[in-house]
């Protein structure tokens, strides 16, 4: 066996142990990315090998939580892919407005950047008070961060640019208060968002959704887990509801694709058919 | 003749290319000179604006004889195909020879990052990987060529004097002893020779 193969074995053993001891299941995560994240954690941890780290990891929850942060890190930004948010505003919101109230599931929301982007967009389109967004993530620490709604001030310039490109109608600075190096998002944006833990690998669907967003989360999953997620989303969505994926994620070649139409080619916004 | 100039070529399995500023011109020269039936897969990271769209893949596909496509997750890595990392995603290779994408933070200030591609491809293809560093204004790829050498692969670097922007090749040369340092214009011939030296053995291994 080559050293690379030995390390792959160590990682499989570690993920197996983590699942049994802590209940977090990363065995269905695509290997290349998770290895990169684990290797980075290992380099910072001071352990020489995963086998060496494993003994401590399985006994020391605090050490495990540092690993968990490393594995689940999902970096995103406000109005990531402005063209997507523009399409949402122009093509999807007109449909949503026809309902008295809409429910949205944002799966894998990480620290909330995209959830808050959605709230800004919906409020600007006159839907304030007419929606509830369930923003979920596997990592409870990151959800606390999301619920706090505090962003690094250094990112605001980029977010402002994204917002404008996404068809933003106001001044982006109206949505936050600068405090030293942090931007505190306006409380109105939080009113309709419920942050809650949810594990895509183990938990059940959310019923009766008008929209499900899950962008750049499933790219980290092996095909079987990806299929599980798509089934969850399909079962959660009402007919006429919208499924929004990352720009490099597609329903092509998926079983459920027969029930969905892409709203505008390339946006990865799919609408579930009636009947 | 190929046997004389390139002794003991291992079974090559893939070519990985990293390029930054000046990349369009460099890729046109390099990929444009590869034949339609080039016997290896070619993986490319070019630093590009996050919102660039997939225009680059289409442009190169129209220009080159070899097929060029933007990499999709789960793409099976096949010979005679160039896979271009999409804007704003890292490109990685899985053990079973499929491509993966990641939206992880930028590495060496870049996403896609040459280091990320090189490091993951080096683990999968080992001594069968050829890594090429072309023109660019930063040091992305330096950690990557170190990984390629550590796994026994081959490193080719554009002569900094020949590069539109010399920093990236210079950083790669500072990181490892490259197997070949040469001008861009000479690279297609070298790649064809390397591929020709390896192709029959690769087929034998598959049989």
PDB file of N, CA and C in Angstrom, chain A residues 107-168:
ATOM      1  N   UNK A 107     -31.610  24.924   2.800  1.00  0.00           N
ATOM      2  CA  UNK A 107     -30.858  23.806   3.380  1.00  0.00           C
ATOM      3  C   UNK A 107     -29.359  24.053   3.238  1.00  0.00           C
ATOM      4  N   UNK A 108     -28.639  23.933   4.348  1.00  0.00           N
ATOM      5  CA  UNK A 108     -27.200  24.178   4.315  1.00  0.00           C
ATOM      6  C   UNK A 108     -26.912  25.668   4.273  1.00  0.00           C
ATOM      7  N   UNK A 109     -27.502  26.396   5.220  1.00  0.00           N
ATOM      8  CA  UNK A 109     -27.436  27.864   5.159  1.00  0.00           C
ATOM      9  C   UNK A 109     -26.114  28.410   5.689  1.00  0.00           C
ATOM     10  N   UNK A 110     -25.306  27.559   6.338  1.00  0.00           N
ATOM     11  CA  UNK A 110     -24.034  28.003   6.929  1.00  0.00           C
ATOM     12  C   UNK A 110     -24.256  29.247   7.781  1.00  0.00           C
ATOM     13  N   UNK A 111     -23.456  30.282   7.614  1.00  0.00           N
ATOM     14  CA  UNK A 111     -23.572  31.445   8.501  1.00  0.00           C
ATOM     15  C   UNK A 111     -24.615  32.452   8.023  1.00  0.00           C
ATOM     16  N   UNK A 112     -25.499  32.046   7.125  1.00  0.00           N
ATOM     17  CA  UNK A 112     -26.713  32.820   6.868  1.00  0.00           C
ATOM     18  C   UNK A 112     -26.644  33.872   5.763  1.00  0.00           C
ATOM     19  N   UNK A 113     -25.501  33.995   5.094  1.00  0.00           N
ATOM     20  CA  UNK A 113     -25.358  35.062   4.097  1.00  0.00           C
ATOM     21  C   UNK A 113     -26.435  35.021   3.023  1.00  0.00           C
ATOM     22  N   UNK A 114     -26.701  33.820   2.522  1.00  0.00           N
ATOM     23  CA  UNK A 114     -27.687  33.733   1.440  1.00  0.00           C
ATOM     24  C   UNK A 114     -29.110  33.872   1.971  1.00  0.00           C
ATOM     25  N   UNK A 115     -29.351  33.411   3.205  1.00  0.00           N
ATOM     26  CA  UNK A 115     -30.684  33.561   3.797  1.00  0.00           C
ATOM     27  C   UNK A 115     -31.007  35.045   3.956  1.00  0.00           C
ATOM     28  N   UNK A 116     -30.055  35.808   4.462  1.00  0.00           N
ATOM     29  CA  UNK A 116     -30.285  37.245   4.612  1.00  0.00           C
ATOM     30  C   UNK A 116     -30.424  37.927   3.242  1.00  0.00           C
ATOM     31  N   UNK A 117     -29.698  37.445   2.265  1.00  0.00           N
ATOM     32  CA  UNK A 117     -29.832  37.999   0.913  1.00  0.00           C
ATOM     33  C   UNK A 117     -31.259  37.809   0.407  1.00  0.00           C
ATOM     34  N   UNK A 118     -31.790  36.594   0.627  1.00  0.00           N
ATOM     35  CA  UNK A 118     -33.167  36.286   0.232  1.00  0.00           C
ATOM     36  C   UNK A 118     -34.148  37.210   0.935  1.00  0.00           C
ATOM     37  N   UNK A 119     -33.929  37.416   2.253  1.00  0.00           N
ATOM     38  CA  UNK A 119     -34.842  38.267   3.030  1.00  0.00           C
ATOM     39  C   UNK A 119     -34.838  39.689   2.469  1.00  0.00           C
ATOM     40  N   UNK A 120     -33.659  40.202   2.145  1.00  0.00           N
ATOM     41  CA  UNK A 120     -33.558  41.549   1.567  1.00  0.00           C
ATOM     42  C   UNK A 120     -34.366  41.616   0.273  1.00  0.00           C
ATOM     43  N   UNK A 121     -34.134  40.613  -0.567  1.00  0.00           N
ATOM     44  CA  UNK A 121     -34.791  40.582  -1.864  1.00  0.00           C
ATOM     45  C   UNK A 121     -36.310  40.517  -1.722  1.00  0.00           C
ATOM     46  N   UNK A 122     -36.799  39.622  -0.852  1.00  0.00           N
ATOM     47  CA  UNK A 122     -38.248  39.453  -0.695  1.00  0.00           C
ATOM     48  C   UNK A 122     -38.872  40.700  -0.086  1.00  0.00           C
ATOM     49  N   UNK A 123     -38.196  41.290   0.902  1.00  0.00           N
ATOM     50  CA  UNK A 123     -38.733  42.512   1.502  1.00  0.00           C
ATOM     51  C   UNK A 123     -38.813  43.633   0.464  1.00  0.00           C
ATOM     52  N   UNK A 124     -37.786  43.750  -0.353  1.00  0.00           N
ATOM     53  CA  UNK A 124     -37.801  44.800  -1.378  1.00  0.00           C
ATOM     54  C   UNK A 124     -38.910  44.581  -2.396  1.00  0.00           C
ATOM     55  N   UNK A 125     -39.257  43.328  -2.602  1.00  0.00           N
ATOM     56  CA  UNK A 125     -40.308  43.027  -3.587  1.00  0.00           C
ATOM     57  C   UNK A 125     -41.696  43.056  -2.954  1.00  0.00           C
ATOM     58  N   UNK A 126     -41.794  43.598  -1.751  1.00  0.00           N
ATOM     59  CA  UNK A 126     -43.109  43.785  -1.133  1.00  0.00           C
ATOM     60  C   UNK A 126     -43.662  42.559  -0.437  1.00  0.00           C
ATOM     61  N   UNK A 127     -42.778  41.588  -0.117  1.00  0.00           N
ATOM     62  CA  UNK A 127     -43.272  40.363   0.513  1.00  0.00           C
ATOM     63  C   UNK A 127     -43.007  40.304   2.020  1.00  0.00           C
ATOM     64  N   UNK A 128     -42.568  41.390   2.598  1.00  0.00           N
ATOM     65  CA  UNK A 128     -42.305  41.398   4.049  1.00  0.00           C
ATOM     66  C   UNK A 128     -43.539  40.923   4.793  1.00  0.00           C
ATOM     67  N   UNK A 129     -43.339  40.015   5.750  1.00  0.00           N
ATOM     68  CA  UNK A 129     -44.463  39.513   6.539  1.00  0.00           C
ATOM     69  C   UNK A 129     -45.269  38.429   5.839  1.00  0.00           C
ATOM     70  N   UNK A 130     -44.905  38.112   4.592  1.00  0.00           N
ATOM     71  CA  UNK A 130     -45.687  37.108   3.852  1.00  0.00           C
ATOM     72  C   UNK A 130     -44.876  35.849   3.556  1.00  0.00           C
ATOM     73  N   UNK A 131     -43.802  35.678   4.275  1.00  0.00           N
ATOM     74  CA  UNK A 131     -43.017  34.454   4.063  1.00  0.00           C
ATOM     75  C   UNK A 131     -42.378  34.019   5.379  1.00  0.00           C
ATOM     76  N   UNK A 132     -42.081  32.723   5.438  1.00  0.00           N
ATOM     77  CA  UNK A 132     -41.224  32.247   6.517  1.00  0.00           C
ATOM     78  C   UNK A 132     -40.122  31.414   5.888  1.00  0.00           C
ATOM     79  N   UNK A 133     -38.894  31.669   6.320  1.00  0.00           N
ATOM     80  CA  UNK A 133     -37.751  30.942   5.782  1.00  0.00           C
ATOM     81  C   UNK A 133     -37.165  30.050   6.870  1.00  0.00           C
ATOM     82  N   UNK A 134     -37.112  28.758   6.608  1.00  0.00           N
ATOM     83  CA  UNK A 134     -36.453  27.827   7.519  1.00  0.00           C
ATOM     84  C   UNK A 134     -35.034  27.637   7.016  1.00  0.00           C
ATOM     85  N   UNK A 135     -34.080  28.205   7.728  1.00  0.00           N
ATOM     86  CA  UNK A 135     -32.680  28.121   7.306  1.00  0.00           C
ATOM     87  C   UNK A 135     -31.988  27.093   8.191  1.00  0.00           C
ATOM     88  N   UNK A 136     -31.545  25.994   7.571  1.00  0.00           N
ATOM     89  CA  UNK A 136     -31.017  24.881   8.373  1.00  0.00           C
ATOM     90  C   UNK A 136     -29.571  24.573   8.027  1.00  0.00           C
ATOM     91  N   UNK A 137     -28.890  24.001   9.004  1.00  0.00           N
ATOM     92  CA  UNK A 137     -27.527  23.542   8.794  1.00  0.00           C
ATOM     93  C   UNK A 137     -27.237  22.418   9.796  1.00  0.00           C
ATOM     94  N   UNK A 138     -26.259  21.603   9.479  1.00  0.00           N
ATOM     95  CA  UNK A 138     -25.880  20.497  10.368  1.00  0.00           C
ATOM     96  C   UNK A 138     -25.122  21.020  11.591  1.00  0.00           C
ATOM     97  N   UNK A 139     -24.484  22.178  11.445  1.00  0.00           N
ATOM     98  CA  UNK A 139     -23.532  22.666  12.442  1.00  0.00           C
ATOM     99  C   UNK A 139     -24.201  23.728  13.325  1.00  0.00           C
ATOM    100  N   UNK A 140     -24.439  23.380  14.593  1.00  0.00           N
ATOM    101  CA  UNK A 140     -25.191  24.293  15.457  1.00  0.00           C
ATOM    102  C   UNK A 140     -24.407  25.550  15.807  1.00  0.00           C
ATOM    103  N   UNK A 141     -23.094  25.427  15.844  1.00  0.00           N
ATOM    104  CA  UNK A 141     -22.275  26.608  16.152  1.00  0.00           C
ATOM    105  C   UNK A 141     -22.414  27.644  15.040  1.00  0.00           C
ATOM    106  N   UNK A 142     -22.428  27.164  13.806  1.00  0.00           N
ATOM    107  CA  UNK A 142     -22.529  28.090  12.683  1.00  0.00           C
ATOM    108  C   UNK A 142     -23.937  28.705  12.621  1.00  0.00           C
ATOM    109  N   UNK A 143     -24.936  27.952  13.098  1.00  0.00           N
ATOM    110  CA  UNK A 143     -26.302  28.489  13.135  1.00  0.00           C
ATOM    111  C   UNK A 143     -26.421  29.640  14.130  1.00  0.00           C
ATOM    112  N   UNK A 144     -25.722  29.509  15.246  1.00  0.00           N
ATOM    113  CA  UNK A 144     -25.719  30.606  16.225  1.00  0.00           C
ATOM    114  C   UNK A 144     -25.141  31.860  15.600  1.00  0.00           C
ATOM    115  N   UNK A 145     -24.082  31.644  14.837  1.00  0.00           N
ATOM    116  CA  UNK A 145     -23.450  32.756  14.151  1.00  0.00           C
ATOM    117  C   UNK A 145     -24.432  33.373  13.139  1.00  0.00           C
ATOM    118  N   UNK A 146     -25.125  32.489  12.435  1.00  0.00           N
ATOM    119  CA  UNK A 146     -26.097  32.960  11.440  1.00  0.00           C
ATOM    120  C   UNK A 146     -27.189  33.790  12.114  1.00  0.00           C
ATOM    121  N   UNK A 147     -27.705  33.270  13.235  1.00  0.00           N
ATOM    122  CA  UNK A 147     -28.805  33.946  13.921  1.00  0.00           C
ATOM    123  C   UNK A 147     -28.365  35.319  14.437  1.00  0.00           C
ATOM    124  N   UNK A 148     -27.105  35.466  14.774  1.00  0.00           N
ATOM    125  CA  UNK A 148     -26.604  36.746  15.274  1.00  0.00           C
ATOM    126  C   UNK A 148     -26.602  37.800  14.163  1.00  0.00           C
ATOM    127  N   UNK A 149     -26.396  37.362  12.930  1.00  0.00           N
ATOM    128  CA  UNK A 149     -26.457  38.301  11.803  1.00  0.00           C
ATOM    129  C   UNK A 149     -25.367  39.352  11.829  1.00  0.00           C
ATOM    130  N   UNK A 150     -24.179  38.934  12.170  1.00  0.00           N
ATOM    131  CA  UNK A 150     -23.054  39.877  12.195  1.00  0.00           C
ATOM    132  C   UNK A 150     -22.032  39.425  11.147  1.00  0.00           C
ATOM    133  N   UNK A 151     -21.681  40.320  10.253  1.00  0.00           N
ATOM    134  CA  UNK A 151     -20.745  39.982   9.166  1.00  0.00           C
ATOM    135  C   UNK A 151     -19.477  40.818   9.310  1.00  0.00           C
ATOM    136  N   UNK A 152     -18.387  40.321   8.773  1.00  0.00           N
ATOM    137  CA  UNK A 152     -17.174  41.147   8.801  1.00  0.00           C
ATOM    138  C   UNK A 152     -17.347  42.383   7.912  1.00  0.00           C
ATOM    139  N   UNK A 153     -17.003  43.519   8.451  1.00  0.00           N
ATOM    140  CA  UNK A 153     -17.141  44.788   7.715  1.00  0.00           C
ATOM    141  C   UNK A 153     -16.348  44.745   6.406  1.00  0.00           C
ATOM    142  N   UNK A 154     -15.224  44.022   6.440  1.00  0.00           N
ATOM    143  CA  UNK A 154     -14.341  43.967   5.272  1.00  0.00           C
ATOM    144  C   UNK A 154     -15.038  43.370   4.041  1.00  0.00           C
ATOM    145  N   UNK A 155     -16.097  42.600   4.271  1.00  0.00           N
ATOM    146  CA  UNK A 155     -16.779  41.960   3.141  1.00  0.00           C
ATOM    147  C   UNK A 155     -17.824  42.873   2.500  1.00  0.00           C
ATOM    148  N   UNK A 156     -18.180  43.946   3.178  1.00  0.00           N
ATOM    149  CA  UNK A 156     -19.356  44.716   2.770  1.00  0.00           C
ATOM    150  C   UNK A 156     -19.226  45.343   1.388  1.00  0.00           C
ATOM    151  N   UNK A 157     -18.004  45.706   1.040  1.00  0.00           N
ATOM    152  CA  UNK A 157     -17.795  46.317  -0.271  1.00  0.00           C
ATOM    153  C   UNK A 157     -18.182  45.330  -1.385  1.00  0.00           C
ATOM    154  N   UNK A 158     -17.703  44.090  -1.195  1.00  0.00           N
ATOM    155  CA  UNK A 158     -17.994  43.044  -2.170  1.00  0.00           C
ATOM    156  C   UNK A 158     -19.488  42.727  -2.181  1.00  0.00           C
ATOM    157  N   UNK A 159     -20.096  42.644  -0.992  1.00  0.00           N
ATOM    158  CA  UNK A 159     -21.522  42.319  -0.911  1.00  0.00           C
ATOM    159  C   UNK A 159     -22.359  43.436  -1.558  1.00  0.00           C
ATOM    160  N   UNK A 160     -21.908  44.668  -1.381  1.00  0.00           N
ATOM    161  CA  UNK A 160     -22.629  45.788  -1.985  1.00  0.00           C
ATOM    162  C   UNK A 160     -22.610  45.667  -3.509  1.00  0.00           C
ATOM    163  N   UNK A 161     -21.440  45.319  -4.034  1.00  0.00           N
ATOM    164  CA  UNK A 161     -21.315  45.113  -5.487  1.00  0.00           C
ATOM    165  C   UNK A 161     -22.234  43.989  -5.952  1.00  0.00           C
ATOM    166  N   UNK A 162     -22.190  42.868  -5.212  1.00  0.00           N
ATOM    167  CA  UNK A 162     -23.051  41.733  -5.568  1.00  0.00           C
ATOM    168  C   UNK A 162     -24.520  42.149  -5.564  1.00  0.00           C
ATOM    169  N   UNK A 163     -24.894  42.867  -4.501  1.00  0.00           N
ATOM    170  CA  UNK A 163     -26.288  43.308  -4.327  1.00  0.00           C
ATOM    171  C   UNK A 163     -26.731  44.152  -5.519  1.00  0.00           C
ATOM    172  N   UNK A 164     -25.871  45.062  -5.913  1.00  0.00           N
ATOM    173  CA  UNK A 164     -26.231  45.937  -7.036  1.00  0.00           C
ATOM    174  C   UNK A 164     -26.362  45.140  -8.326  1.00  0.00           C
ATOM    175  N   UNK A 165     -25.426  44.214  -8.534  1.00  0.00           N
ATOM    176  CA  UNK A 165     -25.491  43.395  -9.753  1.00  0.00           C
ATOM    177  C   UNK A 165     -26.721  42.504  -9.748  1.00  0.00           C
ATOM    178  N   UNK A 166     -27.200  42.174  -8.542  1.00  0.00           N
ATOM    179  CA  UNK A 166     -28.354  41.288  -8.427  1.00  0.00           C
ATOM    180  C   UNK A 166     -29.666  42.063  -8.566  1.00  0.00           C
ATOM    181  N   UNK A 167     -29.585  43.332  -8.908  1.00  0.00           N
ATOM    182  CA  UNK A 167     -30.799  44.123  -9.119  1.00  0.00           C
ATOM    183  C   UNK A 167     -31.327  44.783  -7.854  1.00  0.00           C
ATOM    184  N   UNK A 168     -30.460  44.965  -6.864  1.00  0.00           N
ATOM    185  CA  UNK A 168     -30.863  45.604  -5.604  1.00  0.00           C
ATOM    186  C   UNK A 168     -31.461  46.982  -5.836  1.00  0.00           C
TER     187      UNK A 168
END
